[in-house]
Each structure stands twice: as structure tokens, then as C-alpha cells.
CSV table of C-alpha atoms in Angstrom, one decimal:
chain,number,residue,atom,x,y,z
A,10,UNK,CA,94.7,56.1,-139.1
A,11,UNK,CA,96.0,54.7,-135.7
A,12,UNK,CA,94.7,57.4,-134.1
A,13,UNK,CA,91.2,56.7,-135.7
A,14,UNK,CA,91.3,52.6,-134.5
A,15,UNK,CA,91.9,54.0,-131.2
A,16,UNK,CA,89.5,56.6,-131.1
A,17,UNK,CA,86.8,53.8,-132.0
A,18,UNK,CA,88.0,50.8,-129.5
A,19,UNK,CA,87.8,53.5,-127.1
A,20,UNK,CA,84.0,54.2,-127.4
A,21,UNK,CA,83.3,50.3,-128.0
A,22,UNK,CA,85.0,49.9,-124.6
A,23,UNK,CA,82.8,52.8,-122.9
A,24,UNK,CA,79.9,51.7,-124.2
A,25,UNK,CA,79.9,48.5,-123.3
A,26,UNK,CA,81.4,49.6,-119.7
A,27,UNK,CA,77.8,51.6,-119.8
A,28,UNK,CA,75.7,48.5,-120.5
A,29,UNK,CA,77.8,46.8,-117.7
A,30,UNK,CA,76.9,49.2,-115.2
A,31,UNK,CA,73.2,49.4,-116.5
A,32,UNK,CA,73.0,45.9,-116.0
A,33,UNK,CA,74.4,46.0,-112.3
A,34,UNK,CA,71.8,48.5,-111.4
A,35,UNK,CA,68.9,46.5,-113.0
A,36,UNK,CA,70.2,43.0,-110.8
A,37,UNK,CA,70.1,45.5,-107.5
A,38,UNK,CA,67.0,46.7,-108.4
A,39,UNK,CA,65.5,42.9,-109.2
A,40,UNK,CA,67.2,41.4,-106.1
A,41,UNK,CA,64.7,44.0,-104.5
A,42,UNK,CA,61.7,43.7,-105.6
A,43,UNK,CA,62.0,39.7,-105.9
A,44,UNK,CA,62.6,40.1,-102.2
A,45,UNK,CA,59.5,42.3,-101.5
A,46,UNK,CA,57.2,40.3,-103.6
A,47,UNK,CA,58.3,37.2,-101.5
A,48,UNK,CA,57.6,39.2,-98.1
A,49,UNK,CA,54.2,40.5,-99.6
A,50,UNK,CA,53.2,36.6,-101.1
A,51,UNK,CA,54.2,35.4,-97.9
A,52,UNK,CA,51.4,37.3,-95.9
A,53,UNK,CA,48.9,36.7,-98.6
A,54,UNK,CA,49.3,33.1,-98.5
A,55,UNK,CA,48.4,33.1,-94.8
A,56,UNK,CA,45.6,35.8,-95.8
A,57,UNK,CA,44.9,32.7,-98.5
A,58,UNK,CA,44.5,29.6,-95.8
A,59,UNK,CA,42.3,31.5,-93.8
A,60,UNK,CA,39.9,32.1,-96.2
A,61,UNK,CA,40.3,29.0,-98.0
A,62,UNK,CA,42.1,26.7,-96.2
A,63,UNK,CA,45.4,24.5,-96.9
A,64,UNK,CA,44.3,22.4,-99.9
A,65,UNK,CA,43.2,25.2,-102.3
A,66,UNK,CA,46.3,27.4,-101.2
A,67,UNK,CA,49.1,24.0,-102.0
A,68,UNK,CA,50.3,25.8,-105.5
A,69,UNK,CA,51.1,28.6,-104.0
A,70,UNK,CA,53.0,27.4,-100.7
A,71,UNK,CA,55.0,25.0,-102.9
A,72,UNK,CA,55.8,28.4,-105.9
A,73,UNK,CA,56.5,30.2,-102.6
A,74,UNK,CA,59.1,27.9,-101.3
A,75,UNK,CA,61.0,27.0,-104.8
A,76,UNK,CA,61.1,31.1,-105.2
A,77,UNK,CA,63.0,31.3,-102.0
A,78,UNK,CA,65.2,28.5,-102.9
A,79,UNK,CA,66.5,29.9,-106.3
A,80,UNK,CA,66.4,34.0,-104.6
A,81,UNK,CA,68.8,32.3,-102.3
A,82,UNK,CA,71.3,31.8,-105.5
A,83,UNK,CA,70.8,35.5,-106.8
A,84,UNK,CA,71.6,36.9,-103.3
A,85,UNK,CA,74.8,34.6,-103.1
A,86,UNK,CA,75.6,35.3,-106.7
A,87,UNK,CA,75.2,39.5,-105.9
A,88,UNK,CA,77.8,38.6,-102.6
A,89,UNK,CA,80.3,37.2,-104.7
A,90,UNK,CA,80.3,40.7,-107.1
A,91,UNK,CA,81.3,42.4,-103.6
A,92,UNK,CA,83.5,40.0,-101.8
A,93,UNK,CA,87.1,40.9,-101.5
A,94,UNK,CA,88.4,38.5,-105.1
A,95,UNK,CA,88.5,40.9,-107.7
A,96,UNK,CA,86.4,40.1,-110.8
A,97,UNK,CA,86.6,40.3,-114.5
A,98,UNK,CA,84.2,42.3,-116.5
A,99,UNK,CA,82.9,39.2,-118.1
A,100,UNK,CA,82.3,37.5,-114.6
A,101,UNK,CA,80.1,40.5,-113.5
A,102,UNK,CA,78.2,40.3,-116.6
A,103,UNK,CA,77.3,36.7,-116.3
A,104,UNK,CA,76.5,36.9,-112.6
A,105,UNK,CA,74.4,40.1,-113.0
A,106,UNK,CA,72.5,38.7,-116.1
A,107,UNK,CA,72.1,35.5,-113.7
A,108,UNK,CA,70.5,37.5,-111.1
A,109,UNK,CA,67.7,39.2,-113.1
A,110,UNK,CA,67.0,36.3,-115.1
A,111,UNK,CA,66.2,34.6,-111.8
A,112,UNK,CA,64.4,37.8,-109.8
A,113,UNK,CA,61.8,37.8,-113.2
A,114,UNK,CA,61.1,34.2,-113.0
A,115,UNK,CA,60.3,34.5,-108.9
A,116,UNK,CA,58.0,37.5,-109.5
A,117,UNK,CA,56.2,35.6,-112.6
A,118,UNK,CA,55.6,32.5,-111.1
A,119,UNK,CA,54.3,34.1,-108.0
A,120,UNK,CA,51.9,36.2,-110.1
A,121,UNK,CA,50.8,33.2,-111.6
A,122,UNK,CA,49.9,31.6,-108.4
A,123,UNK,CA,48.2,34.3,-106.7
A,124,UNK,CA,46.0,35.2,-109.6
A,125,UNK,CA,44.9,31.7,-109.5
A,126,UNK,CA,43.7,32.2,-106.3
A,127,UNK,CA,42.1,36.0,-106.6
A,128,UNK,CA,38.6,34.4,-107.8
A,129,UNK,CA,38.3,31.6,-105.1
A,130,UNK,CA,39.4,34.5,-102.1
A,131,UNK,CA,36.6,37.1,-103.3
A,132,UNK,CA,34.2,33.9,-103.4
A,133,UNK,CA,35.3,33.1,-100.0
A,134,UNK,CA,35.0,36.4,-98.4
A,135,UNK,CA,31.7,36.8,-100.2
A,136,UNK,CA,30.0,33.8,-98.8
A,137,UNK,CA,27.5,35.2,-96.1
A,138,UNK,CA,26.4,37.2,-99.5
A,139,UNK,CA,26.1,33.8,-102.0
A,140,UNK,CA,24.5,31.5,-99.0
A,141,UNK,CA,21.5,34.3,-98.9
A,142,UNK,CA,21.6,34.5,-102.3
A,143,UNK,CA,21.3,30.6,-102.3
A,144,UNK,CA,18.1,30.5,-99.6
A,145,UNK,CA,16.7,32.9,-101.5
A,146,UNK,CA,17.1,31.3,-105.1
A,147,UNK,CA,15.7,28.6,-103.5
A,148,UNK,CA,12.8,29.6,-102.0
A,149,UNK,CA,11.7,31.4,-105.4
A,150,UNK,CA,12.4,27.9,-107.3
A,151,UNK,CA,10.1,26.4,-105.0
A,152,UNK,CA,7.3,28.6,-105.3
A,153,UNK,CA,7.6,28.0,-109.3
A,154,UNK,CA,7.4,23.5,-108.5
A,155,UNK,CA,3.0,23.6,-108.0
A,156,UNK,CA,3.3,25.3,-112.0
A,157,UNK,CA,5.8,22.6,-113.3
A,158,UNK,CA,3.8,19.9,-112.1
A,159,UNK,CA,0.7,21.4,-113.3
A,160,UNK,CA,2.2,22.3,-117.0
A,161,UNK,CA,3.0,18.3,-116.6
A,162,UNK,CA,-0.5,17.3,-115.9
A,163,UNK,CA,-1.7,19.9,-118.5
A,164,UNK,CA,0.9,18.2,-121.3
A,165,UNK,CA,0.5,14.9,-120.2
A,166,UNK,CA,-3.4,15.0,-121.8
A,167,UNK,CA,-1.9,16.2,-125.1
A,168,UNK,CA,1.9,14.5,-126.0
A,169,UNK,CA,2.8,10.8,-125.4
A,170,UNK,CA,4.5,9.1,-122.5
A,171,UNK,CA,7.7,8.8,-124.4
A,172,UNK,CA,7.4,12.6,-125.3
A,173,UNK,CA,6.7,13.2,-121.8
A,174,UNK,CA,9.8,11.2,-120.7
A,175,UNK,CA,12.0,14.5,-121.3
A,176,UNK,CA,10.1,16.0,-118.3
A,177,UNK,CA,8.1,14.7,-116.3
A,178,UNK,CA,10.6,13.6,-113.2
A,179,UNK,CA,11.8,17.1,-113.2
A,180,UNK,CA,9.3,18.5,-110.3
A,181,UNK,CA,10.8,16.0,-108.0
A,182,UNK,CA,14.2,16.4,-109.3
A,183,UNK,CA,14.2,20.0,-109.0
A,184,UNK,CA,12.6,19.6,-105.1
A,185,UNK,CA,15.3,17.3,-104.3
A,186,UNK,CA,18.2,19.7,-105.6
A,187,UNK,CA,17.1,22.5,-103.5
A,188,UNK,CA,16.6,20.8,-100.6
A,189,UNK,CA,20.5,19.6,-100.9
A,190,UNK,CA,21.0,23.4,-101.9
A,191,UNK,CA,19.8,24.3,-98.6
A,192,UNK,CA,21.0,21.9,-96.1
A,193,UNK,CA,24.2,22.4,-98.3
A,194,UNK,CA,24.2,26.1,-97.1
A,195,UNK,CA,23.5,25.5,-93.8
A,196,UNK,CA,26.6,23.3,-93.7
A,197,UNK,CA,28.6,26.3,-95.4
A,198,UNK,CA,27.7,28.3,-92.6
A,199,UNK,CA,28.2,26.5,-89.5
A,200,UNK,CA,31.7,25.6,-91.2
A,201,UNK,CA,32.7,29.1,-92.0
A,202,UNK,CA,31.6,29.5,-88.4
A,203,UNK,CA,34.1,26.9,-86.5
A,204,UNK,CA,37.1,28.1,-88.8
A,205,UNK,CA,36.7,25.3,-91.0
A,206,UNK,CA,37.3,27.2,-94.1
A,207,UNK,CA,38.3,24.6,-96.9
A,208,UNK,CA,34.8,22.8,-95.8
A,209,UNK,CA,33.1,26.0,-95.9
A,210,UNK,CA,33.6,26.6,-99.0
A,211,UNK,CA,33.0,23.0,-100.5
A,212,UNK,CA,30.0,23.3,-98.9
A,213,UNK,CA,29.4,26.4,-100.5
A,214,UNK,CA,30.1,25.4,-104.3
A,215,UNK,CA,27.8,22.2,-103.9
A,216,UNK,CA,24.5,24.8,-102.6
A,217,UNK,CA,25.0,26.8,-105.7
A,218,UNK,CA,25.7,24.0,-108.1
A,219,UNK,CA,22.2,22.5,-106.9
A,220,UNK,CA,20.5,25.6,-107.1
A,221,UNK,CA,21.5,26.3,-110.8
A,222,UNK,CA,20.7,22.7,-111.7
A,223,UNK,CA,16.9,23.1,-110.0
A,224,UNK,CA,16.6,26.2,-111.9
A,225,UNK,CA,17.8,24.2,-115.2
A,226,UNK,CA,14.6,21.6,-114.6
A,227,UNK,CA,12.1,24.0,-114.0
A,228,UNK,CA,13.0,26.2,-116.8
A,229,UNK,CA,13.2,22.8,-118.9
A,230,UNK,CA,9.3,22.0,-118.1
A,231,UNK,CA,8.1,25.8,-119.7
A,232,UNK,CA,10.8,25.3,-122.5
A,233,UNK,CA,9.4,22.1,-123.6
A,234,UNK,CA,5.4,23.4,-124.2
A,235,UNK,CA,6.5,25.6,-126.1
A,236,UNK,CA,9.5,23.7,-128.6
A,237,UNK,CA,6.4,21.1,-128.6
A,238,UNK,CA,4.0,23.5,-130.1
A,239,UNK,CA,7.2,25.0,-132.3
A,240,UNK,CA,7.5,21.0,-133.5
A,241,UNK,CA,4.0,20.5,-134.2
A,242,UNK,CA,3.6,23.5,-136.3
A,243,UNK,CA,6.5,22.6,-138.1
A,244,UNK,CA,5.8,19.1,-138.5
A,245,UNK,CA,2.3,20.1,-140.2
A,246,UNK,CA,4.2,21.9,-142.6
A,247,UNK,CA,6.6,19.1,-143.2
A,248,UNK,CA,4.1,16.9,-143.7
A,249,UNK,CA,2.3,18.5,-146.8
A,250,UNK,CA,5.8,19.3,-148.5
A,251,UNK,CA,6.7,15.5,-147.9
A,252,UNK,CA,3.0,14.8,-149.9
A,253,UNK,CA,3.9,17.0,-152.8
A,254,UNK,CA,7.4,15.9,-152.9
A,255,UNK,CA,6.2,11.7,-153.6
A,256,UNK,CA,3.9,13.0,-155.8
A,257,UNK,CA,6.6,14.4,-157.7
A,258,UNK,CA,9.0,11.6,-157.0
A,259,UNK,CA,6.5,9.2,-158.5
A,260,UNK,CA,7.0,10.9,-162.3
A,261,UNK,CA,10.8,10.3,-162.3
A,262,UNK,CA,13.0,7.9,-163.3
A,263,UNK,CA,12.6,5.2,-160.4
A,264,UNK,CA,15.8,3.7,-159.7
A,265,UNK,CA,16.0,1.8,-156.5
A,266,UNK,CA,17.6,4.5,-154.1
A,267,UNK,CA,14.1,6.9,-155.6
A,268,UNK,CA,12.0,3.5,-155.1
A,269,UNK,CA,13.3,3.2,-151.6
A,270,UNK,CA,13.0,6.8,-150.4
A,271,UNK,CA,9.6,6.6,-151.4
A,272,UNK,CA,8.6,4.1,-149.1
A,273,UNK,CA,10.1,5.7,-146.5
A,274,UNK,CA,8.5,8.6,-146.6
A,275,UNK,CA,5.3,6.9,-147.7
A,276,UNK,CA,6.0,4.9,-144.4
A,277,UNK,CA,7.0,8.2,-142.2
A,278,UNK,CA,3.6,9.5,-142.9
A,279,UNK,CA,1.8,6.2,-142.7
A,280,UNK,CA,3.1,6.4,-139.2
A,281,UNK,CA,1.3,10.0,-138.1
A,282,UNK,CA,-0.9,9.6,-135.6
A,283,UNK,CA,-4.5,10.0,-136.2
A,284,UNK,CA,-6.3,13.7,-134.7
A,285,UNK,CA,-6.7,13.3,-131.2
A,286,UNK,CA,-4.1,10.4,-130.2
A,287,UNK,CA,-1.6,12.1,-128.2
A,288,UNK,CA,1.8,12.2,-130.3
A,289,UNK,CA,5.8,12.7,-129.8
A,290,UNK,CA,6.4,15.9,-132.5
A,291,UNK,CA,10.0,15.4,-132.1
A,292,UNK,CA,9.9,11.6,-132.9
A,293,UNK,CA,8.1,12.3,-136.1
A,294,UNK,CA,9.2,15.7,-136.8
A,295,UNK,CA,13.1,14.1,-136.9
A,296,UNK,CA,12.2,10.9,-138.5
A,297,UNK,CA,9.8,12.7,-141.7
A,298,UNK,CA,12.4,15.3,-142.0
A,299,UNK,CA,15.1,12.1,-142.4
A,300,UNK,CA,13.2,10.3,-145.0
A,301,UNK,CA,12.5,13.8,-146.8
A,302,UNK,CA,16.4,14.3,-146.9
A,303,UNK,CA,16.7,10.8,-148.4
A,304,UNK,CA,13.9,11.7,-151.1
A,305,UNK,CA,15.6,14.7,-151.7
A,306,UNK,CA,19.1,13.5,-152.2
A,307,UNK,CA,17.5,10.1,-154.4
A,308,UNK,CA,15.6,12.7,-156.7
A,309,UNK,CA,19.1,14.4,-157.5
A,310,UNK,CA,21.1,11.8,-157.9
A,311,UNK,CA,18.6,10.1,-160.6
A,312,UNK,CA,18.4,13.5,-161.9
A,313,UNK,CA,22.2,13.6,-162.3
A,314,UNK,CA,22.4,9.8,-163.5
A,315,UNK,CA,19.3,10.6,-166.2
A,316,UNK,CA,21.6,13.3,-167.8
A,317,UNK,CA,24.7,12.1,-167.7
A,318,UNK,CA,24.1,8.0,-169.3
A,319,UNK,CA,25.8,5.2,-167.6
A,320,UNK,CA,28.1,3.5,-169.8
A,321,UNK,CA,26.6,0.6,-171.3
A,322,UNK,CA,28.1,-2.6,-169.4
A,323,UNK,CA,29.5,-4.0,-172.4
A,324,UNK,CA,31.7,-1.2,-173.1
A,325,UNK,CA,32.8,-1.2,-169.2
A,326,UNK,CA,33.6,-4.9,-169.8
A,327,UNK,CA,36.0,-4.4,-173.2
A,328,UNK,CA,37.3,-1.0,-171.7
A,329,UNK,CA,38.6,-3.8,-168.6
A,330,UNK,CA,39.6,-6.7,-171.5
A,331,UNK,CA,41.3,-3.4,-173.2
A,332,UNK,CA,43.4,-2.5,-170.1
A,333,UNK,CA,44.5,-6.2,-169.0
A,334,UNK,CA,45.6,-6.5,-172.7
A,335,UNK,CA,47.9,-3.8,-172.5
A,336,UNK,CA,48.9,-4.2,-169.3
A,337,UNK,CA,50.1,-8.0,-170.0
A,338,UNK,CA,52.2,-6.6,-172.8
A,339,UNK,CA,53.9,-3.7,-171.4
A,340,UNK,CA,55.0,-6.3,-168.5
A,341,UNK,CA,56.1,-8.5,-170.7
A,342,UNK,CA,58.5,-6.4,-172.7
A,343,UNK,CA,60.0,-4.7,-169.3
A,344,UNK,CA,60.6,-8.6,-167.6
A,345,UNK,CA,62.3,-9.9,-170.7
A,346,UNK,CA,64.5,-6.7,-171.0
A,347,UNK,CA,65.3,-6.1,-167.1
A,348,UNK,CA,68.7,-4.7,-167.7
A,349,UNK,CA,67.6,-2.1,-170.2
A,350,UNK,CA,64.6,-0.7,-168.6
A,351,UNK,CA,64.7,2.4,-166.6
A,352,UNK,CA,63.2,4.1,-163.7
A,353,UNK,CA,60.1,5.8,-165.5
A,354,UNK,CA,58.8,3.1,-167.3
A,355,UNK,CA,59.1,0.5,-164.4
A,356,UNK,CA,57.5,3.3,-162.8
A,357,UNK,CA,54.4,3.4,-164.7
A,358,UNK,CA,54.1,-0.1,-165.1
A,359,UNK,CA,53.9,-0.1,-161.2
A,360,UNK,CA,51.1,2.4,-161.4
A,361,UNK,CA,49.1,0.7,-164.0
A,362,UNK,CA,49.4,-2.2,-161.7
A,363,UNK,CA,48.1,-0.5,-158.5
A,364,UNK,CA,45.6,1.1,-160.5
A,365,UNK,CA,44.1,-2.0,-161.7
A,366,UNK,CA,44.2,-3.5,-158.3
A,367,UNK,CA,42.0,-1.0,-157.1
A,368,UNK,CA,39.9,-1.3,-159.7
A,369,UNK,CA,39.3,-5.1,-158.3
A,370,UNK,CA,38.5,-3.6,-154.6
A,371,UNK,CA,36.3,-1.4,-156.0
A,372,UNK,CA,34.3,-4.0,-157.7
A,373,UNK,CA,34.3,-6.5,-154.6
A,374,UNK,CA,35.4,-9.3,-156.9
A,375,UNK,CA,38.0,-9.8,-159.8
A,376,UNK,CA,36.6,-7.7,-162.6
A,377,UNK,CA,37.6,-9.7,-165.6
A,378,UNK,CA,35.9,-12.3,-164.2
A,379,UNK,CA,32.5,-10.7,-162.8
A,380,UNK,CA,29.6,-11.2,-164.6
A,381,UNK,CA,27.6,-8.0,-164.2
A,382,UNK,CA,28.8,-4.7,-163.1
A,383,UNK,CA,25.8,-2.5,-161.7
A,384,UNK,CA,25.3,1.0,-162.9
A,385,UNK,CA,26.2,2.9,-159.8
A,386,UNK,CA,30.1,1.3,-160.4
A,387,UNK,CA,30.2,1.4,-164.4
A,388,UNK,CA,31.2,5.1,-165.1
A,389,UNK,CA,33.9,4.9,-162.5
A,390,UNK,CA,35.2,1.2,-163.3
A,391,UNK,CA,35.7,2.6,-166.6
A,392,UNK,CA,37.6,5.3,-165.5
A,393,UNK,CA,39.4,3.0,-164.1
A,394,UNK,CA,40.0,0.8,-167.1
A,395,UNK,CA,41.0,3.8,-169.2
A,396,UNK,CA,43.9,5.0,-166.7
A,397,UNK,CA,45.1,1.3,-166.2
A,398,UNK,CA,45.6,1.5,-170.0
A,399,UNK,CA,47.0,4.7,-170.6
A,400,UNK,CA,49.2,4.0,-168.2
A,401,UNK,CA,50.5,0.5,-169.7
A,402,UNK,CA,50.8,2.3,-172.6
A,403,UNK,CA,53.2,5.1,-171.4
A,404,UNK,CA,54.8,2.3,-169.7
A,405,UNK,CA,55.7,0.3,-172.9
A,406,UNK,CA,56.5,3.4,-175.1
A,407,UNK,CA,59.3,4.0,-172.1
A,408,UNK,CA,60.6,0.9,-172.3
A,409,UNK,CA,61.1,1.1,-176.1
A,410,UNK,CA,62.7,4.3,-175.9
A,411,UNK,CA,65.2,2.5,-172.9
A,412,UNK,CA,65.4,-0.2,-175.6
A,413,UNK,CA,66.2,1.5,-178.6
A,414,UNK,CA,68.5,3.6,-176.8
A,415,UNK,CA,70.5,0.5,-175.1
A,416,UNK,CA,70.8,-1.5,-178.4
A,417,UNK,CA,74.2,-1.2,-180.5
A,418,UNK,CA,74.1,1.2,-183.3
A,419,UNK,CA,76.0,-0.9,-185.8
A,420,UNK,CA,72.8,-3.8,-185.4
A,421,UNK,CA,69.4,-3.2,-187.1
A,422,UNK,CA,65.9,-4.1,-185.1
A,423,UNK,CA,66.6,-7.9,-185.6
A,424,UNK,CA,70.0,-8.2,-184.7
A,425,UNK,CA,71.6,-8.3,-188.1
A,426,UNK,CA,74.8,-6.5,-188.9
A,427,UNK,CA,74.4,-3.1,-191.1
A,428,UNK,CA,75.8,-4.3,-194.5
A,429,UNK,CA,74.2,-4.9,-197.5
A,430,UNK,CA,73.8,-8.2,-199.8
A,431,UNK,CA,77.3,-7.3,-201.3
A,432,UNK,CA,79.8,-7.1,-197.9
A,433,UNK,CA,79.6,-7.8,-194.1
A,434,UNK,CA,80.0,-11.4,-192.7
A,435,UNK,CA,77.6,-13.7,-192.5
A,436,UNK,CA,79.0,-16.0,-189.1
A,437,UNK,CA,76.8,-18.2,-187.5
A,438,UNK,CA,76.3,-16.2,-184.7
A,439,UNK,CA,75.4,-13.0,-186.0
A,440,UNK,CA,72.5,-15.1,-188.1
A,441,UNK,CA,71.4,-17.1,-184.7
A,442,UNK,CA,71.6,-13.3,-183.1
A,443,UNK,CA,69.0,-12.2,-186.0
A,444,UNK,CA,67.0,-15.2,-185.7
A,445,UNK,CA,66.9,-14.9,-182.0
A,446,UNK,CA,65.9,-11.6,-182.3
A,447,UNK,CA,63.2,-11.9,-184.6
A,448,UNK,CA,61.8,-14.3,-182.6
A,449,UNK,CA,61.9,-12.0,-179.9
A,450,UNK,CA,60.8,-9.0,-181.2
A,451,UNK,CA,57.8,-10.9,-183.6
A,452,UNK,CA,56.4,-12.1,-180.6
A,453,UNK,CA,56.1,-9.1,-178.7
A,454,UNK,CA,54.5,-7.9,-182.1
A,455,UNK,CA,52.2,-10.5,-181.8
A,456,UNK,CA,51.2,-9.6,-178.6
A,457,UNK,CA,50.7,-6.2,-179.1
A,458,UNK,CA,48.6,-6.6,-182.0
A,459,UNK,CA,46.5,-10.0,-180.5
């Protein structure tokens, strides 16, 4: 058996000598390649500022310089596993784990930094390529200006000023733009020309941001004929739906929501322009499909309302009466038997409470003193009612249970000793106790049953 427990500490003991050494190789082999990486950022961070200049190329200097700081605690960390002062096994371990803990943060953060850059270089080294591209955008987006302005003109005899609004400044928009495209190009170059990289390439950004937001105007001016006609075709259709739709909304039931979408819609149309006047589709496309929405949504709910009947407001008003009733009671018998009462019925008397004061925020006013209650609040104030009652009632059926359950067993409901005519005594207090609680317990009957 000895020879067994042996047998096994001696494996445990080679195979953790095996990690150890694994380790060691894997923190030689970091110290490395952290060291080549930093050698290899280093002359792509110069390769960086040239193209780019000092501002763009500031994450990576500063990742550059906190990677040689914390490299130089790895490299003194791998001296100290060499020097002459022997070391435990455990020391090694730490030191070496140490070492390639730091070596992968160095090479991640560096790769983070230099991808970063990747884009912006290629952009830079590019940029004879994108300022051509840029003159030559240009000059196409002004040959399309003379057909903008004339679709403008063209439009201008067939859709309103306020339609017109969208697009009619964006000729001289779009001329302005490129003509910042261009100068801004021209700047780019002579930049990229005196060394003046980090200019350069600002420079270079603004051109093509210009020329992409000329292109967006121009395009806008053909996009609009046609979502016009698209509106107008559209809004004729609209239009005769919207017709058959009041005519239909005038044969049901008209409450006030129906009433009201009526006239809108009645009011939408009213507002079409005549044949010939020039129009805004968009204006009266959005506002008819509104008002049809709203006739739509009026229709259902009076649809909804018709089949399901509104509770009559005199059944809302005792259904309110009902739930103050029982309510009242229920508090009563839990505040004049504190020390009895437990935690569920004082819990439920708390609800019914909160319930019931919601049912006054809902109404805007104190319920058991409003004199109408309109018929989009009477299903759910009854709701209401009903739960602020149930819940009064659970309420005081707990509290009798606490009560029965706290009262002595030797005294009957009225505080009178168990003992018939023949025995028991009759002191004076245990007949002011039964008088007491008669008096007690009759008027909580009286309540109840008010």
C-alpha cells in the first residue's frame, strides 16, 4: 500500500514538474515575440506619422510606450528566474505565469491600435487616387445641375410652394458643395505635397464628404417627381375609400368619437384642392390617411361598445354605494379588534383601500359623490367597485376567523360563561362582559346588515 502512495506522489510530482517546465518555455517564447512586435509597431508608427501625421497616430504612440513600460517588468521578472538566488518551484511558476500574462496583453493592445489605424493609412496612401475620383465626381454632378433646375421649373407649374420647399434650393446647394469639394481637393494636394500630412488628409475627408452630399441633392430633385406622382396616385385612391367609408360611418351608431372622425374626414376632403390648383400630395395624402385612421379606429370601437352594453349608470352608482358599504365595515371590525387581527386580513383591507382610491383617480373626482359617470368609464368603474368589494369582504371574513380563533373557548359569541340556567356563576363582571359584548358584536351586525 506504501508502495502504491508513493508510486502516485511520484507521478503527481512529474507531472506537475512537466507543466512547470512547459510554462517556462511558453514565458521565453512570449518575452520574444512581445519584444519583436514592439520593434515591428515601432517602425509602423513612424510609417503611420508620415502618412497621417501626429494627431491621428496619438493612440498608438501612447499603447506603444505603456507596452514598453510593463515588457520592462517581464524582462526583469525572466532575470530574476536566472540570477544566482536559487528559487522555489512556486516562485518560478508565479513569475513565469507573470511574464506571459503580460507578453499577451502587450501584443493585444498593440493589435488593437494598429488595426485602428489600417483603414485611415490605405486612405492616405490612396489619396492621389480619391482626389481624381473627387474632380471627376464633381465634374459629372455638375453636368447633372442645368436638369435639376429644369425638373424645378417643370415641378414648380404643377405642386405648391410649400411642396416645392423640399427642393427647390438644392441646385444651388449642390453647386456650392462641389465647389468646396474641389477647392477642398486642391488643398489636399498641395498639403500632401509640403509634407503636411495630417492637413492632407483633413482636407481630403471634407472634398469627399461634399461630394457625396451634392450627389444627395441632386438625386433628391429626380426622387421627388417621382414619390410626388407615387403620392398623387395614391391619394386618389385614398380619397374614394375615405368617401365610402363616411358613407358607411353615417349608418352606425354615432357616438361622439364616430361623430368627430366624421368631420374630420369630411373636413380632410373639404380641404382637396380643386383640378388645376397646384397641390402638396404629401400634406393631404398624410393628413386624409390620419383622419381615415381615426374613422377607422371610431367605427370599431362603437362596434365593440354596441355589442358589449355599457352598464347602466345606476347600477355603476350602487355597485360604488355596495363597495364603500363593505369597505366601512370590514375597517371597522379590524380597528376595534387591532390585537387580534392578522397579517392577511389587514392585508386585504389595505388593498380594498388602494383599490378604491384608484377608482377615485380614475373618475377625476370622488366617485360617491359624482353625479354622472360617462359611458367610456362605467364598465371599468364597476370593475372597480366589484374588486373594492370582494376584497372588503375577504378582508372581514379574515378578521372573523383571527377573531374566533383569539377568543377563549370556555366564553360563547357574547361573552357569557358556558353553563346552563342550572350552574356557573353569575358575577357582575362576567354579565357586564356579556352585555359589553353584545353591544359590540350587535352593532357590527347592524352594520353589516344596514
Amino acid at each position: 500500500m506504501a508502495g502504491f502512495w508513493g508510486a502516485r506522489k511520484r507521478e503527481e510530482k512529474a507531472a506537475l514538474e512537466a507543466q512547470d517546465a512547459d510554462l517556462a518555455r511558453r514565458a521565453r517564447s512570449a518575452l520574444v515575440s512581445a519584444d519583436e512586435r514592439i520593434r515591428l509597431t515601432t517602425d509602423e508608427l513612424a510609417f503611420a506619422e508620415a502618412e497621417l501625421g501626429p494627431g491621428p497616430t496619438k493612440d498608438l504612440r501612447e499603447a506603444l510606450e505603456a507596452v514598453r513600460t510593463h515588457m520592462q517588468e517581464a524582462f526583469h521578472l525572466h532575470q530574476l528566474n536566472h540570477d544566482e538566488i536559487p528559487d522555489t518551484p512556486e516562485e518560478l511558476r508565479t513569475r513565469n505565469a507573470r511574464i506571459v500574462q503580460l507578453c499577451e496583453w502587450a501584443e493585444d493592445l498593440l493589435d488593437d491600435r494598429t488595426a485602428a489605424l489600417a483603414e485611415p493609412i490605405a486612405r492616405a496612401r490612396r489619396a492621389p487616387e480619391i482626389i481624381a475620383g473627387v474632380r471627376a465626381d464633381a465634374a459629372r454632378l455638375r453636368a447633372r445641375l442645368p436638369e435639376a433646375r429644369a425638373t424645378i421649373d417643370r415641378l414648380s407649374a404643377r405642386y405648391s410652394a410649400d411642396a416645392m420647399k423640399q427642393i427647390e434650393a438644392n441646385p444651388a446647394e449642390g453647386e456650392q458643395l462641389l465647389s468646396f469639394a474641389e477647392h477642398s481637393a486642391s488643398v489636399a494636394e498641395r498639403r500632401r505635397d509640403a509634407g503636411q500630412r495630417e492637413q492632407a488628409n483633413l482636407a481630403l475627408e471634407a472634398s469627399t464628404e461634399a461630394v457625396r452630399r451634392a450627389a444627395t441633392l441632386v438625386d433628391a430633385v429626380e426622387t421627388f417627381e417621382i414619390e410626388a406622382l407615387r403620392a398623387e396616385a395614391t391619394l386618389a385612391a385614398i380619397v374614394e375609400d375615405s368617401r365610402g367609408d363616411v358613407a358607411v360611418a353615417l349608418k352606425e351608431p354615432h357616438t361622439p368619437a364616430v361623430s368627430k372622425a366624421i368631420a374630420d374626414v369630411q373636413e380632410a376632403l373639404a380641404g382637396l384642392p380643386a383640378p388645376g390648383v397646384n397641390t402638396d400630395p404629401f400634406t393631404h395624402l398624410s393628413r386624409l390617411r390620419e383622419a381615415n385612421s381615426a374613422l377607422d379606429a371610431a367605427i370599431a370601437a362603437a362596434r365593440e361598445r354596441a355589442a358589449r352594453p355599457i352598464p347602466p349608470l345606476e347600477h355603476v352608482r350602487h355597485a360604488i354605494d355596495d363597495a364603500d358599504r363593505q369597505l366601512a365595515v370590514a375597517r371597522d371590525v379590524i380597528a376595534g379588534h387591532r390585537g387580534w387581527i392578522g397579517a392577511d386580513a389587514r392585508t386585504r383591507l389595505a388593498e380594498a383601500e388602494r383599490v378604491r382610491v384608484d377608482l377615485d383617480r380614475y373618475l377625476g373626482t370622488s366617485a360617491a359623490a359624482a353625479t354622472a359617470i360617462d359611458e367610456d368609464h362605467r364598465e371599468q368603474s364597476m370593475a372597480m367597485a366589484r374588486r373594492v368589494a370582494f376584497l372588503a369582504g375577504e378582508a372581514l371574513q379574515l378578521a372573523q376567523r383571527d377573531i374566533d380563533a383569539a377568543r377563549p373557548q370556555d366564553m360563547t359569541p357574547w361573552g357569557a360563561p358556558q353553563q346552563g340556567w342550572g350552574g356557573g356563576r353569575r358575577g357582575g363582571g362576567d354579565l357586564m362582559g356579556g352585555i359589553l359584548g353584545g353591544l359590540v358584536i350587535g352593532s357590527i351586525l347592524d352594520g353589516i346588515f344596514d
